[in-house]
Amino acid sequence: MKISAYFMVFLLALGCAKTPAVVSDVSVIPIQTPLTASAGDVISIGFEVNGEGDLYLILENSLGTSVIRGDREKDELWFTLPTQFTQRAGFCSWILTNGKKESLSGKIEISSLERPVHMETYLGPRSIYAGTTDYAMLVNIPTDKFDNPVREGTAVTIKRQILTENEAFETTTKDLISWKRLFAVKKSGRMLVTSRAPGSSTKELTVDIYPSQASNFELLSKRNHEYADGNQIIVFETSVIKDVYGNTISDGTLVTFQITNKHGVKLRTEGTTINGVSVAQMLHPDNEENWTVEAYVTGSAKSEAISIEFKPAIKDFDLQFSEDGRTILVGPILSFMDQLNPDGIAVELKISNEKDEELAVKRNASVNGFTEFELSEEQFSADVYQLEITIAGITKKQSLELYEK
């Protein structure tokens, strides 16, 4: 029983002893194999070597793999790691070999420096909307002088200014970065953002806070007179359009003005906002009309509908016939102040037989308050015809008898 106990103690002692590794005819005993280091440190690995033979050290880190030779003095062999391996934070693995067989291996954990000297910053989006839900995200990556991300828990202070208000937020790095959601406020304007870690600061970054969605607004109209002369311009203008937080909406916001006439026909004109106000124009109708007008910002806001009435602009007109009745002169066409109506007003002549069957419709435009129609013998033989002349909703009827020459 005692012999068995002694034998076990002997085996444990033998296992704990530093046994030299053997590579071909060379035995190797580690002298210095560091497990940790800081980026930029001089890192050396040493071995006691007995025997002759070439030994190499294979290095591998996140950048790649390299093979280096050592310096041998008597029975000691030393390898000094190149800077591309010592300046890179992370694990650096090494293998001692003669090119055919592995002898020893190990791993060195290289830590980044505690004090950052540079900070990569990413901020976006660069434009958000006023309110309490939209935000931009700021991401900071502080690095040491070798461009290694600093250790977790490094403090990063984020500061922002909106109008006259200043705020500061304390963050720490985790998984190589620090980050912060920067929420908008209810007032539109510009957000200035900067970050600072011990030994490093970022440039000033900018986020624009635009007004939120428009809220309902008022609609006004302006015109020189209320007559349907087909010549004057009516102007539609909105009140100052604001969002739900009282911010004037952004310049260039499109406002659509929709007009519905008394026949249900829809017309449309558009305008963009300047200082929150949108203006659009429309030509007066050339007939008595009643418009219902409303304006809207698509998908966001609208105005109350307004009603606009246009009175007939044509006060009266005369009909004059040639001796044979085949030339009809319409005019002078007088407007609401007994003035000649502007050129271009539409004049329609409808011709029917005695059975009230429509035979033809002729249309002309006025020039200097007059227009003229010709009834050719080829189209209209000797007979009695019913004429109906309409100008701007004003209609006159006349019976006309034509004779053969």
XYZ file of C-alpha atoms in Angstrom:
405
model
C 0.000 0.000 0.000
C 2.826 2.414 0.908
C 4.689 1.511 -2.286
C 1.620 2.450 -4.356
C 1.308 5.828 -2.612
C 5.001 6.638 -3.223
C 4.610 5.697 -6.864
C 1.688 8.084 -7.313
C 3.597 10.983 -5.704
C 6.489 10.304 -8.063
C 4.253 10.496 -11.112
C 2.764 13.815 -9.965
C 6.197 15.326 -9.408
C 7.335 14.132 -12.801
C 4.299 15.750 -14.472
C 4.924 19.102 -12.772
C 8.570 19.294 -13.764
C 9.598 21.564 -16.738
C 10.300 18.968 -19.365
C 12.245 20.175 -22.395
C 10.495 19.943 -25.785
C 12.348 18.043 -28.473
C 12.492 19.137 -32.106
C 14.559 16.642 -34.113
C 17.891 16.630 -32.257
C 17.268 19.926 -30.432
C 15.700 20.219 -26.980
C 13.961 23.488 -26.039
C 13.075 24.905 -22.620
C 11.032 28.187 -22.440
C 12.799 31.059 -20.736
C 10.306 33.879 -21.385
C 6.852 33.460 -22.940
C 4.706 36.440 -21.906
C 0.942 35.988 -21.758
C -0.097 39.664 -21.810
C 1.260 42.976 -23.087
C 0.159 46.481 -23.990
C 0.076 47.702 -27.552
C 3.447 49.138 -28.561
C 5.451 47.205 -25.932
C 8.648 45.450 -26.976
C 7.732 41.761 -26.799
C 10.466 39.134 -26.708
C 10.148 35.344 -26.445
C 13.172 33.356 -25.283
C 14.153 29.683 -25.115
C 17.046 27.618 -23.815
C 18.195 25.432 -26.691
C 20.405 22.377 -26.484
C 21.622 20.948 -29.761
C 22.054 22.176 -33.287
C 19.289 23.056 -35.758
C 17.373 25.976 -37.216
C 14.288 27.072 -35.316
C 11.640 29.538 -36.487
C 8.770 31.333 -34.805
C 5.438 31.470 -36.650
C 3.320 34.485 -35.632
C -0.372 34.941 -36.338
C -2.786 37.757 -35.468
C -5.811 39.475 -37.038
C -3.647 40.992 -39.775
C -2.142 37.720 -40.987
C 0.735 35.266 -40.494
C 4.493 35.769 -40.537
C 7.648 33.715 -39.863
C 10.633 35.267 -38.060
C 14.146 34.103 -37.173
C 15.619 34.496 -33.719
C 18.993 35.631 -32.373
C 21.005 32.852 -30.685
C 23.661 33.496 -28.094
C 25.222 30.289 -26.822
C 22.336 28.208 -25.516
C 19.676 30.947 -25.624
C 17.435 31.773 -28.567
C 15.460 35.043 -28.529
C 12.698 36.241 -30.871
C 11.627 39.904 -30.936
C 8.134 40.427 -32.370
C 7.812 42.960 -35.240
C 5.804 46.129 -34.600
C 2.960 45.046 -36.873
C 2.284 42.348 -34.299
C 3.046 44.254 -31.105
C 0.981 47.332 -32.010
C -2.161 45.384 -32.903
C -4.548 44.756 -29.992
C -5.980 41.270 -29.677
C -4.490 37.799 -29.516
C -1.159 37.020 -31.117
C -0.436 33.285 -31.411
C 3.074 31.857 -31.815
C 4.489 28.454 -32.740
C 8.123 27.363 -32.414
C 9.089 24.979 -35.219
C 11.993 23.735 -37.294
C 9.834 23.816 -40.394
C 8.734 20.211 -40.079
C 7.595 19.677 -36.531
C 5.957 21.913 -33.893
C 7.856 22.180 -30.635
C 6.103 24.758 -28.456
C 3.183 27.162 -28.918
C 1.511 29.942 -27.005
C -0.722 32.982 -27.146
C -0.192 36.606 -26.084
C -3.117 38.902 -25.318
C -2.192 42.443 -26.363
C -4.346 45.186 -24.835
C -4.970 48.596 -26.351
C -3.682 51.683 -24.582
C -5.904 53.220 -21.940
C -5.756 56.778 -23.278
C -7.462 57.356 -26.675
C -5.934 59.872 -29.065
C -8.460 59.636 -31.877
C -12.202 59.122 -32.184
C -14.173 57.991 -35.218
C -17.711 59.382 -35.150
C -20.798 58.451 -37.131
C -24.028 60.466 -36.913
C -27.253 59.971 -38.815
C -29.693 60.701 -40.144
C -28.666 64.323 -40.538
C -32.271 65.552 -40.718
C -35.129 64.613 -38.377
C -38.589 65.956 -37.572
C -39.653 67.976 -34.554
C -41.439 66.059 -31.816
C -40.642 63.396 -29.277
C -40.266 60.258 -31.408
C -37.760 60.970 -34.183
C -34.064 60.773 -33.391
C -30.548 60.646 -34.777
C -27.985 58.124 -33.508
C -24.405 59.014 -32.630
C -21.760 56.264 -32.609
C -18.217 56.888 -31.309
C -15.205 54.600 -31.722
C -12.314 55.924 -29.604
C -8.934 54.463 -30.572
C -5.407 54.620 -29.253
C -2.412 55.909 -31.200
C -2.087 52.558 -32.964
C -5.737 52.713 -34.104
C -6.872 50.023 -31.676
C -10.320 50.429 -30.108
C -9.843 51.376 -26.467
C -10.736 49.131 -23.569
C -14.344 48.600 -22.562
C -15.678 51.058 -20.030
C -13.783 54.074 -21.363
C -15.843 57.195 -20.600
C -17.146 59.244 -23.531
C -19.038 62.509 -22.963
C -21.581 63.559 -25.603
C -22.735 67.162 -25.718
C -25.429 68.806 -27.819
C -26.853 72.285 -28.268
C -30.327 73.106 -29.625
C -30.996 76.842 -29.921
C -29.912 78.110 -26.467
C -30.201 74.796 -24.581
C -27.130 72.687 -23.784
C -27.126 69.071 -22.652
C -24.416 66.542 -21.777
C -24.681 62.739 -21.704
C -22.180 60.359 -20.132
C -21.575 57.072 -21.964
C -18.991 54.286 -21.796
C -17.581 52.046 -24.492
C -18.939 48.536 -24.870
C -18.156 46.113 -27.696
C -15.656 48.676 -29.032
C -18.141 51.597 -29.341
C -20.183 54.093 -27.374
C -23.518 55.277 -28.727
C -26.462 57.517 -27.931
C -29.891 58.190 -29.409
C -30.361 61.955 -29.718
C -34.107 62.645 -29.777
C -35.602 65.683 -31.455
C -37.357 68.419 -29.520
C -40.660 70.162 -30.276
C -38.949 73.263 -31.621
C -37.476 73.146 -35.130
C -33.903 74.310 -35.561
C -30.388 72.935 -35.678
C -28.800 70.431 -33.287
C -25.023 70.738 -32.759
C -23.299 67.593 -31.468
C -19.786 66.859 -30.236
C -18.083 64.042 -28.304
C -15.104 63.922 -25.976
C -13.064 61.144 -24.397
C -9.940 61.613 -22.247
C -7.322 62.874 -24.685
C -9.579 63.058 -27.732
C -12.419 65.252 -29.100
C -14.511 65.209 -32.251
C -15.452 67.967 -34.642
C -18.822 69.690 -34.376
C -21.552 67.751 -36.173
C -24.963 69.024 -37.247
C -28.495 67.606 -37.360
C -31.329 69.679 -38.820
C -34.666 69.430 -37.008
C -37.407 70.153 -39.517
C -41.001 71.063 -38.660
C -43.324 68.103 -38.210
C -46.411 67.390 -40.319
C -48.595 70.385 -41.117
C -51.818 71.013 -39.211
C -55.067 72.373 -40.666
C -55.077 75.964 -41.888
C -57.313 78.699 -43.323
C -57.884 79.584 -46.974
C -58.468 83.115 -48.306
C -59.186 84.511 -51.784
C -58.503 87.883 -53.404
C -59.930 89.264 -56.655
C -60.437 92.643 -58.305
C -64.144 92.045 -58.975
C -66.762 89.310 -58.806
C -67.624 89.056 -62.490
C -67.008 86.042 -64.712
C -65.154 87.904 -67.441
C -62.621 85.154 -68.260
C -59.904 87.791 -68.023
C -59.047 88.728 -64.437
C -57.049 86.616 -61.980
C -58.318 85.314 -58.643
C -55.616 84.696 -56.017
C -55.826 81.956 -53.378
C -53.698 82.350 -50.266
C -53.324 80.202 -47.184
C -52.808 81.390 -43.645
C -49.375 80.640 -42.146
C -49.263 76.842 -42.087
C -47.739 75.407 -38.912
C -47.136 71.950 -37.498
C -48.760 70.593 -34.341
C -45.961 72.136 -32.240
C -46.343 75.654 -33.657
C -43.365 75.538 -36.038
C -43.838 77.188 -39.430
C -43.626 74.418 -42.012
C -40.613 74.201 -44.303
C -40.319 76.390 -47.379
C -41.194 74.570 -50.582
C -44.018 72.473 -49.103
C -46.499 71.770 -51.911
C -50.091 72.933 -51.380
C -52.826 71.850 -53.806
C -55.880 74.057 -54.388
C -58.882 72.132 -55.687
C -61.863 73.919 -57.271
C -65.244 72.315 -57.907
C -67.669 74.257 -60.122
C -71.463 74.095 -60.102
C -71.417 71.270 -62.661
C -69.137 69.105 -60.491
C -66.099 69.625 -62.715
C -62.853 69.786 -60.735
C -60.028 72.212 -61.477
C -56.684 72.296 -59.730
C -53.793 74.658 -59.185
C -50.740 74.378 -56.930
C -48.351 76.550 -54.965
C -45.369 76.067 -52.660
C -44.903 77.678 -49.278
C -42.625 80.589 -48.467
C -42.531 81.498 -44.778
C -45.427 79.090 -44.287
C -47.766 80.767 -46.809
C -48.725 79.294 -50.179
C -50.201 81.384 -53.013
C -51.821 80.179 -56.234
C -53.757 81.844 -59.046
C -56.623 80.961 -61.373
C -58.310 82.764 -64.267
C -61.899 83.911 -63.747
C -64.475 81.738 -65.488
C -66.217 83.168 -68.519
C -69.707 82.112 -67.380
C -71.711 82.686 -64.271
C -70.270 80.244 -61.723
C -70.174 79.140 -58.113
C -66.871 77.620 -57.041
C -66.175 75.520 -53.955
C -62.470 75.767 -53.159
C -60.347 73.883 -50.652
C -56.595 73.497 -50.203
C -54.580 70.629 -48.787
C -51.100 69.379 -48.056
C -51.143 65.797 -49.273
C -51.555 63.300 -46.457
C -51.180 65.921 -43.770
C -53.529 68.899 -43.503
C -56.308 70.761 -45.268
C -58.386 73.925 -45.119
C -62.089 74.471 -44.687
C -63.871 74.791 -48.051
C -64.843 78.303 -49.154
C -67.521 79.285 -51.680
C -66.871 81.890 -54.380
C -69.631 83.248 -56.607
C -69.022 84.802 -60.032
C -71.705 87.008 -61.547
C -72.275 87.272 -65.320
C -69.825 89.746 -66.815
C -71.748 90.297 -70.051
C -74.401 92.958 -69.641
C -75.796 92.952 -73.164
C -74.993 92.486 -76.847
C -76.686 93.305 -80.155
C -77.390 91.231 -83.249
C -77.136 92.804 -86.715
C -77.983 91.021 -89.987
C -76.986 91.750 -93.559
C -79.662 92.379 -96.198
C -79.716 88.726 -97.264
C -79.499 87.569 -93.644
C -76.460 85.400 -94.286
C -74.011 87.574 -92.360
C -74.635 87.952 -88.653
C -72.681 90.574 -86.710
C -72.670 90.064 -82.951
C -71.802 93.121 -80.911
C -70.905 95.380 -79.430
C -70.464 92.978 -76.511
C -70.684 95.122 -73.386
C -69.324 94.126 -70.000
C -70.488 95.023 -66.488
C -69.364 98.674 -66.725
C -70.696 99.137 -70.263
C -67.168 98.709 -71.571
C -66.263 96.491 -74.516
C -65.512 93.003 -73.338
C -61.832 91.893 -73.621
C -60.836 90.046 -76.798
C -61.167 86.292 -76.895
C -64.526 85.742 -75.245
C -66.294 82.715 -76.732
C -69.434 83.296 -78.796
C -71.573 80.299 -79.736
C -74.230 80.216 -82.511
C -76.609 77.269 -82.530
C -78.808 76.868 -85.642
C -81.969 74.740 -85.651
C -84.886 74.193 -88.052
C -88.540 74.902 -87.311
C -88.885 71.410 -85.826
C -86.231 72.404 -83.276
C -83.740 69.955 -84.775
C -80.159 71.132 -84.326
C -78.465 71.639 -87.694
C -75.129 73.249 -86.811
C -73.118 74.887 -84.056
C -70.593 77.612 -84.868
C -68.101 79.168 -82.461
C -66.039 82.329 -82.733
C -63.946 84.518 -80.440
C -64.636 88.222 -80.024
C -62.266 90.874 -81.338
C -62.702 94.488 -80.237
C -66.125 93.628 -78.828
C -67.503 92.038 -82.044
C -67.610 88.739 -83.897
C -69.171 87.639 -87.176
C -70.806 84.488 -88.558
C -71.448 83.559 -92.231
C -74.320 81.271 -93.312
C -73.408 79.886 -96.724
C -76.017 78.938 -99.337
C -74.399 75.496 -99.720
C -75.099 74.691 -96.059
C -78.260 76.663 -95.433
C -80.848 76.779 -98.222
C -83.843 79.074 -98.292
C -85.853 78.280 -95.180
C -86.759 79.533 -91.737
C -84.142 78.910 -89.018
C -84.025 79.362 -85.267
C -80.850 81.032 -84.000
C -79.536 80.840 -80.448
C -76.508 83.017 -79.611
C -74.806 82.460 -76.245
C -72.066 84.611 -74.710
C -70.823 84.001 -71.139
C -74.080 82.348 -70.150
C -76.239 85.090 -71.687
C -78.430 83.701 -74.488
C -80.475 85.481 -77.157
C -82.864 83.734 -79.553
C -83.808 84.969 -82.996
C -85.842 83.608 -85.899
C -84.247 84.062 -89.339
C -85.750 83.478 -92.769
C -83.353 83.000 -95.661
C -84.310 83.485 -99.321
C -82.850 82.311 -102.561
C -81.053 84.920 -104.620
